[in-house]
mmCIF file of C-alpha atoms in Angstrom:
data_model
loop_
_atom_site.group_PDB
_atom_site.id
_atom_site.type_symbol
_atom_site.label_atom_id
_atom_site.label_comp_id
_atom_site.label_asym_id
_atom_site.label_seq_id
_atom_site.Cartn_x
_atom_site.Cartn_y
_atom_site.Cartn_z
ATOM 1 C CA MET A 24 -14.423 0.866 -17.757
ATOM 2 C CA MET A 25 -15.740 -2.671 -18.084
ATOM 3 C CA ARG A 26 -12.176 -3.966 -18.129
ATOM 4 C CA VAL A 27 -11.468 -2.216 -14.817
ATOM 5 C CA ILE A 28 -14.663 -3.612 -13.267
ATOM 6 C CA ARG A 29 -13.794 -7.103 -14.503
ATOM 7 C CA TRP A 30 -10.273 -6.810 -13.076
ATOM 8 C CA LEU A 31 -11.622 -5.646 -9.712
ATOM 9 C CA ASP A 32 -14.117 -8.503 -9.710
ATOM 10 C CA GLU A 33 -11.322 -10.998 -10.243
ATOM 11 C CA HIS A 34 -8.613 -9.527 -8.012
ATOM 12 C CA ILE A 35 -9.979 -7.035 -5.447
ATOM 13 C CA GLU A 36 -9.722 -9.442 -2.499
ATOM 14 C CA GLU A 37 -6.274 -10.673 -3.499
ATOM 15 C CA VAL A 38 -4.932 -7.114 -3.730
ATOM 16 C CA LEU A 39 -6.344 -6.096 -0.349
ATOM 17 C CA LEU A 40 -5.118 -9.302 1.308
ATOM 18 C CA VAL A 41 -1.609 -8.776 -0.061
ATOM 19 C CA ILE A 42 -1.587 -5.149 1.105
ATOM 20 C CA PHE A 43 -2.715 -5.878 4.661
ATOM 21 C CA SER A 44 -0.522 -8.986 4.927
ATOM 22 C CA GLY A 45 2.464 -6.969 3.700
ATOM 23 C CA ILE A 46 1.797 -4.224 6.249
ATOM 24 C CA MET A 47 1.565 -6.772 9.065
ATOM 25 C CA VAL A 48 4.777 -8.576 8.126
ATOM 26 C CA PHE A 49 6.731 -5.358 7.585
ATOM 27 C CA ILE A 50 5.576 -3.685 10.804
ATOM 28 C CA ILE A 51 6.184 -6.760 12.974
ATOM 29 C CA ALA A 52 9.636 -7.290 11.432
ATOM 30 C CA LEU A 53 10.450 -3.597 11.938
ATOM 31 C CA GLN A 54 9.346 -3.763 15.572
ATOM 32 C CA ILE A 55 11.532 -6.829 16.192
ATOM 33 C CA PHE A 56 14.503 -5.046 14.600
ATOM 34 C CA MET A 57 13.912 -1.917 16.660
ATOM 35 C CA ARG A 58 13.766 -3.860 19.928
ATOM 36 C CA ALA A 59 16.546 -6.358 19.251
ATOM 37 C CA VAL A 60 19.061 -4.094 17.511
ATOM 38 C CA LEU A 61 18.281 -0.495 18.484
ATOM 39 C CA ASP A 62 16.870 -1.290 21.929
ATOM 40 C CA ASN A 63 13.853 0.873 21.168
ATOM 41 C CA SER A 64 10.257 0.300 20.144
ATOM 42 C CA LEU A 65 7.553 1.895 18.012
ATOM 43 C CA PRO A 66 4.502 2.769 20.120
ATOM 44 C CA TRP A 67 2.139 2.472 17.169
ATOM 45 C CA SER A 68 3.432 -0.717 15.511
ATOM 46 C CA GLU A 69 1.276 -3.205 17.436
ATOM 47 C CA GLU A 70 -1.787 -1.051 16.823
ATOM 48 C CA LEU A 71 -1.231 -0.892 13.054
ATOM 49 C CA ALA A 72 -0.560 -4.637 12.848
ATOM 50 C CA ARG A 73 -3.726 -5.376 14.827
ATOM 51 C CA PHE A 74 -5.877 -3.107 12.651
ATOM 52 C CA SER A 75 -4.421 -4.674 9.495
ATOM 53 C CA PHE A 76 -5.230 -8.118 10.851
ATOM 54 C CA ILE A 77 -8.855 -7.083 11.499
ATOM 55 C CA TRP A 78 -9.249 -5.952 7.872
ATOM 56 C CA LEU A 79 -7.417 -9.079 6.713
ATOM 57 C CA VAL A 80 -9.917 -11.342 8.474
ATOM 58 C CA TYR A 81 -13.041 -9.705 7.032
ATOM 59 C CA ILE A 82 -11.650 -9.482 3.495
ATOM 60 C CA GLY A 83 -10.608 -13.113 3.843
ATOM 61 C CA ILE A 84 -14.246 -14.119 4.407
ATOM 62 C CA SER A 85 -15.164 -12.756 0.985
ATOM 63 C CA TYR A 86 -12.148 -14.445 -0.613
ATOM 64 C CA GLY A 87 -13.097 -17.753 0.997
ATOM 65 C CA ILE A 88 -16.603 -17.544 -0.494
ATOM 66 C CA LYS A 89 -15.203 -16.647 -3.902
ATOM 67 C CA LYS A 90 -12.837 -19.640 -3.938
ATOM 68 C CA GLN A 91 -15.131 -22.022 -1.984
ATOM 69 C CA ARG A 92 -12.329 -22.423 0.539
ATOM 70 C CA HIS A 93 -14.271 -22.082 3.780
ATOM 71 C CA ILE A 94 -14.033 -25.086 6.084
ATOM 72 C CA LYS A 95 -17.354 -26.914 6.127
ATOM 73 C CA VAL A 96 -18.828 -30.237 7.153
ATOM 74 C CA ASP A 97 -19.327 -32.558 4.166
ATOM 75 C CA VAL A 98 -21.449 -35.193 5.909
ATOM 76 C CA LEU A 99 -24.673 -34.181 4.128
ATOM 77 C CA LEU A 100 -23.018 -33.197 0.849
ATOM 78 C CA VAL A 101 -21.531 -36.645 0.249
ATOM 79 C CA LEU A 102 -25.026 -38.159 0.449
ATOM 80 C CA PHE A 103 -26.255 -36.213 -2.590
ATOM 81 C CA LYS A 104 -25.391 -36.237 -6.249
ATOM 82 C CA GLU A 105 -24.171 -33.087 -8.011
ATOM 83 C CA ARG A 106 -27.614 -31.504 -8.388
ATOM 84 C CA GLY A 107 -28.484 -32.154 -4.739
ATOM 85 C CA LYS A 108 -25.136 -30.736 -3.648
ATOM 86 C CA ILE A 109 -25.853 -27.515 -5.536
ATOM 87 C CA ILE A 110 -29.318 -27.158 -3.961
ATOM 88 C CA LEU A 111 -27.937 -27.764 -0.475
ATOM 89 C CA ASN A 112 -25.143 -25.300 -1.116
ATOM 90 C CA MET A 113 -27.672 -22.709 -2.322
ATOM 91 C CA ILE A 114 -29.658 -23.071 0.911
ATOM 92 C CA SER A 115 -26.458 -22.564 2.885
ATOM 93 C CA ASN A 116 -25.571 -19.497 0.821
ATOM 94 C CA VAL A 117 -29.009 -17.933 1.308
ATOM 95 C CA ILE A 118 -28.726 -18.351 5.088
ATOM 96 C CA PHE A 119 -25.210 -16.902 5.018
ATOM 97 C CA LEU A 120 -26.461 -14.042 2.826
ATOM 98 C CA ALA A 121 -29.143 -13.108 5.359
ATOM 99 C CA PHE A 122 -26.585 -13.247 8.179
ATOM 100 C CA ALA A 123 -24.122 -11.087 6.218
ATOM 101 C CA ALA A 124 -26.836 -8.506 5.470
ATOM 102 C CA VAL A 125 -27.595 -8.158 9.194
ATOM 103 C CA ILE A 126 -23.883 -7.772 9.981
ATOM 104 C CA VAL A 127 -23.484 -5.106 7.283
ATOM 105 C CA TYR A 128 -26.481 -3.140 8.572
ATOM 106 C CA TYR A 129 -25.453 -3.091 12.222
ATOM 107 C CA GLY A 130 -21.726 -2.949 11.487
ATOM 108 C CA ASN A 131 -22.124 0.142 9.337
ATOM 109 C CA ASP A 132 -24.362 1.748 11.962
ATOM 110 C CA ILE A 133 -21.724 1.222 14.669
ATOM 111 C CA ALA A 134 -18.898 2.480 12.423
ATOM 112 C CA GLN A 135 -20.824 5.649 11.514
ATOM 113 C CA ARG A 136 -21.598 6.382 15.159
ATOM 114 C CA ILE A 137 -17.953 6.023 16.144
ATOM 115 C CA LEU A 138 -16.933 8.305 13.271
ATOM 116 C CA GLU A 139 -19.439 10.911 14.473
ATOM 117 C CA LEU A 140 -18.067 10.680 18.028
ATOM 118 C CA GLY A 141 -14.578 11.347 16.687
ATOM 119 C CA GLN A 142 -12.913 8.551 18.644
ATOM 120 C CA ARG A 143 -9.280 8.053 17.612
ATOM 121 C CA SER A 144 -6.729 5.322 18.268
ATOM 122 C CA PRO A 145 -4.170 6.185 20.960
ATOM 123 C CA GLY A 146 -1.067 5.239 18.968
ATOM 124 C CA LEU A 147 -1.726 6.278 15.368
ATOM 125 C CA GLY A 148 -4.450 8.796 16.054
ATOM 126 C CA ILE A 149 -6.597 7.508 13.178
ATOM 127 C CA PRO A 150 -10.408 7.562 13.475
ATOM 128 C CA MET A 151 -11.534 4.274 15.029
ATOM 129 C CA GLY A 152 -14.547 4.322 12.722
ATOM 130 C CA PHE A 153 -12.231 3.329 9.860
ATOM 131 C CA VAL A 154 -11.220 0.219 11.786
ATOM 132 C CA TYR A 155 -14.862 -0.701 12.459
ATOM 133 C CA LEU A 156 -15.639 -0.212 8.753
ATOM 134 C CA ALA A 157 -13.769 -3.469 8.128
ATOM 135 C CA THR A 158 -16.917 -5.328 9.183
ATOM 136 C CA PRO A 159 -19.443 -3.798 6.719
ATOM 137 C CA VAL A 160 -16.891 -3.599 3.897
ATOM 138 C CA GLY A 161 -15.751 -7.204 4.268
ATOM 139 C CA MET A 162 -19.260 -8.569 4.695
ATOM 140 C CA GLY A 163 -20.490 -6.354 1.845
ATOM 141 C CA LEU A 164 -17.945 -7.990 -0.455
ATOM 142 C CA THR A 165 -19.098 -11.329 0.928
ATOM 143 C CA ILE A 166 -22.694 -10.523 -0.048
ATOM 144 C CA ILE A 167 -21.568 -9.728 -3.606
ATOM 145 C CA ARG A 168 -19.693 -13.038 -3.842
ATOM 146 C CA LEU A 169 -22.651 -14.955 -2.431
ATOM 147 C CA ILE A 170 -25.019 -13.384 -4.975
ATOM 148 C CA GLN A 171 -22.595 -14.199 -7.791
ATOM 149 C CA GLN A 172 -22.361 -17.777 -6.578
ATOM 150 C CA LEU A 173 -26.144 -18.121 -6.241
ATOM 151 C CA ILE A 174 -26.550 -16.905 -9.833
ATOM 152 C CA GLN A 175 -23.994 -19.454 -11.036
ATOM 153 C CA GLN A 176 -25.747 -22.196 -9.079
ATOM 154 C CA GLY A 177 -29.148 -21.201 -10.433
ATOM 155 C CA ARG A 178 -27.832 -21.257 -14.000
ATOM 156 C CA ALA A 179 -26.280 -24.676 -13.367
ATOM 157 C CA LEU A 180 -29.607 -26.065 -12.111
ATOM 158 C CA ALA A 181 -31.332 -24.641 -15.180
ATOM 159 C CA GLY A 182 -28.780 -26.323 -17.439
ATOM 160 C CA LYS A 183 -27.369 -23.002 -18.650
ATOM 161 C CA GLY A 184 -24.046 -23.140 -16.876
ATOM 162 C CA ASP A 185 -21.635 -25.231 -14.873
ATOM 163 C CA PHE A 186 -20.997 -25.199 -11.140
ATOM 164 C CA SER A 187 -19.150 -27.753 -9.046
ATOM 165 C CA VAL A 188 -19.510 -27.955 -5.275
ATOM 166 C CA GLU A 189 -16.048 -28.725 -3.931
ATOM 167 C CA LEU A 190 -15.752 -31.037 -0.948
ATOM 168 C CA GLU A 191 -13.088 -30.661 1.737
ATOM 169 C CA HIS A 192 -11.778 -34.153 0.977
ATOM 170 C CA ASP A 193 -11.398 -33.337 -2.727
ATOM 171 C CA LYS A 194 -9.662 -30.033 -1.915
ATOM 172 C CA ALA A 195 -7.212 -31.812 0.365
ATOM 173 C CA LEU A 196 -6.373 -34.300 -2.390
ATOM 174 C CA GLU A 197 -5.941 -31.475 -4.918
ATOM 175 C CA ASP A 198 -3.626 -29.592 -2.555
ATOM 176 C CA GLN A 199 -1.611 -32.762 -1.983
ATOM 177 C CA ASP A 200 -1.282 -33.346 -5.733
ATOM 178 C CA GLU A 201 -0.180 -29.735 -6.245
ATOM 179 C CA LEU A 202 2.477 -30.078 -3.550
ATOM 180 C CA ILE A 203 3.772 -33.277 -5.127
ATOM 181 C CA GLU A 204 3.883 -31.718 -8.600
ATOM 182 C CA SER A 205 5.654 -28.590 -7.337
ATOM 183 C CA SER A 206 8.228 -30.656 -5.438
ATOM 184 C CA GLU A 207 8.852 -32.775 -8.541
ATOM 185 C CA LYS A 208 9.431 -29.635 -10.632
ATOM 186 C CA GLU A 209 11.760 -28.105 -8.032
ATOM 187 C CA ASN A 210 13.821 -31.254 -7.363
ATOM 188 C CA PRO A 211 13.855 -33.460 -10.487
ATOM 189 C CA GLU A 212 17.408 -34.617 -9.635
ATOM 190 C CA ASP A 213 16.179 -36.173 -6.379
ATOM 191 C CA LEU A 214 13.611 -38.221 -8.285
ATOM 192 C CA ILE A 215 16.261 -39.468 -10.723
ATOM 193 C CA LYS A 216 18.559 -40.324 -7.831
ATOM 194 C CA THR A 217 15.777 -42.175 -6.029
ATOM 195 C CA ASP A 218 14.991 -44.200 -9.152
ATOM 196 C CA ASN A 219 18.671 -45.093 -9.550
ATOM 197 C CA ASP A 220 18.982 -46.091 -5.908
ATOM 198 C CA ASN A 221 15.908 -48.301 -6.108
ATOM 199 C CA PRO A 222 16.038 -50.095 -9.481
ATOM 200 C CA LYS A 223 13.021 -52.165 -10.417
ATOM 201 C CA THR A 224 13.683 -55.877 -10.813
ATOM 202 C CA ASP A 225 11.865 -57.977 -13.377
ATOM 203 C CA ARG A 226 10.178 -61.105 -12.143
#
């Protein structure tokens, strides 16, 4: 049981993002094929792709918190050392946590009301309440990730753990290094050819 919980904690967002992304890509490609080749269209394809995108966005918020990949302004962060960065990041997380809690409360209330009304989508005929549930579910996962991050930050401040606040500039450099390394692994012959074409001369 603990192994399942640990696996879900590590991969739940990735799995959901892959599922909804896969649905979007498949449905859009199928719709293009139907229109271009069969001269026909699926009346529900755009609706399903749109609903998948809505879920994708809200699950992506939680994933961004988990990986510290949300775009943010680093002007204040660069002025502080590591401990100050953690404190500032904790303040930001607490504010975000309060905002997410409000969204979950009202989002769930709206979704439940729509489910009670029995409103259904015109194309697929699915209850629209399930679409609106993307908001409380996604923000609920976000709250869990924020709490986990706050615990890690608190332990780091107490000297019982390690937490590094990543800056956008550092992430950009890391991504650039990863791209360079991957290109070097994929095309080692090009590097050898470049070295041969531009021999170094001793002075």
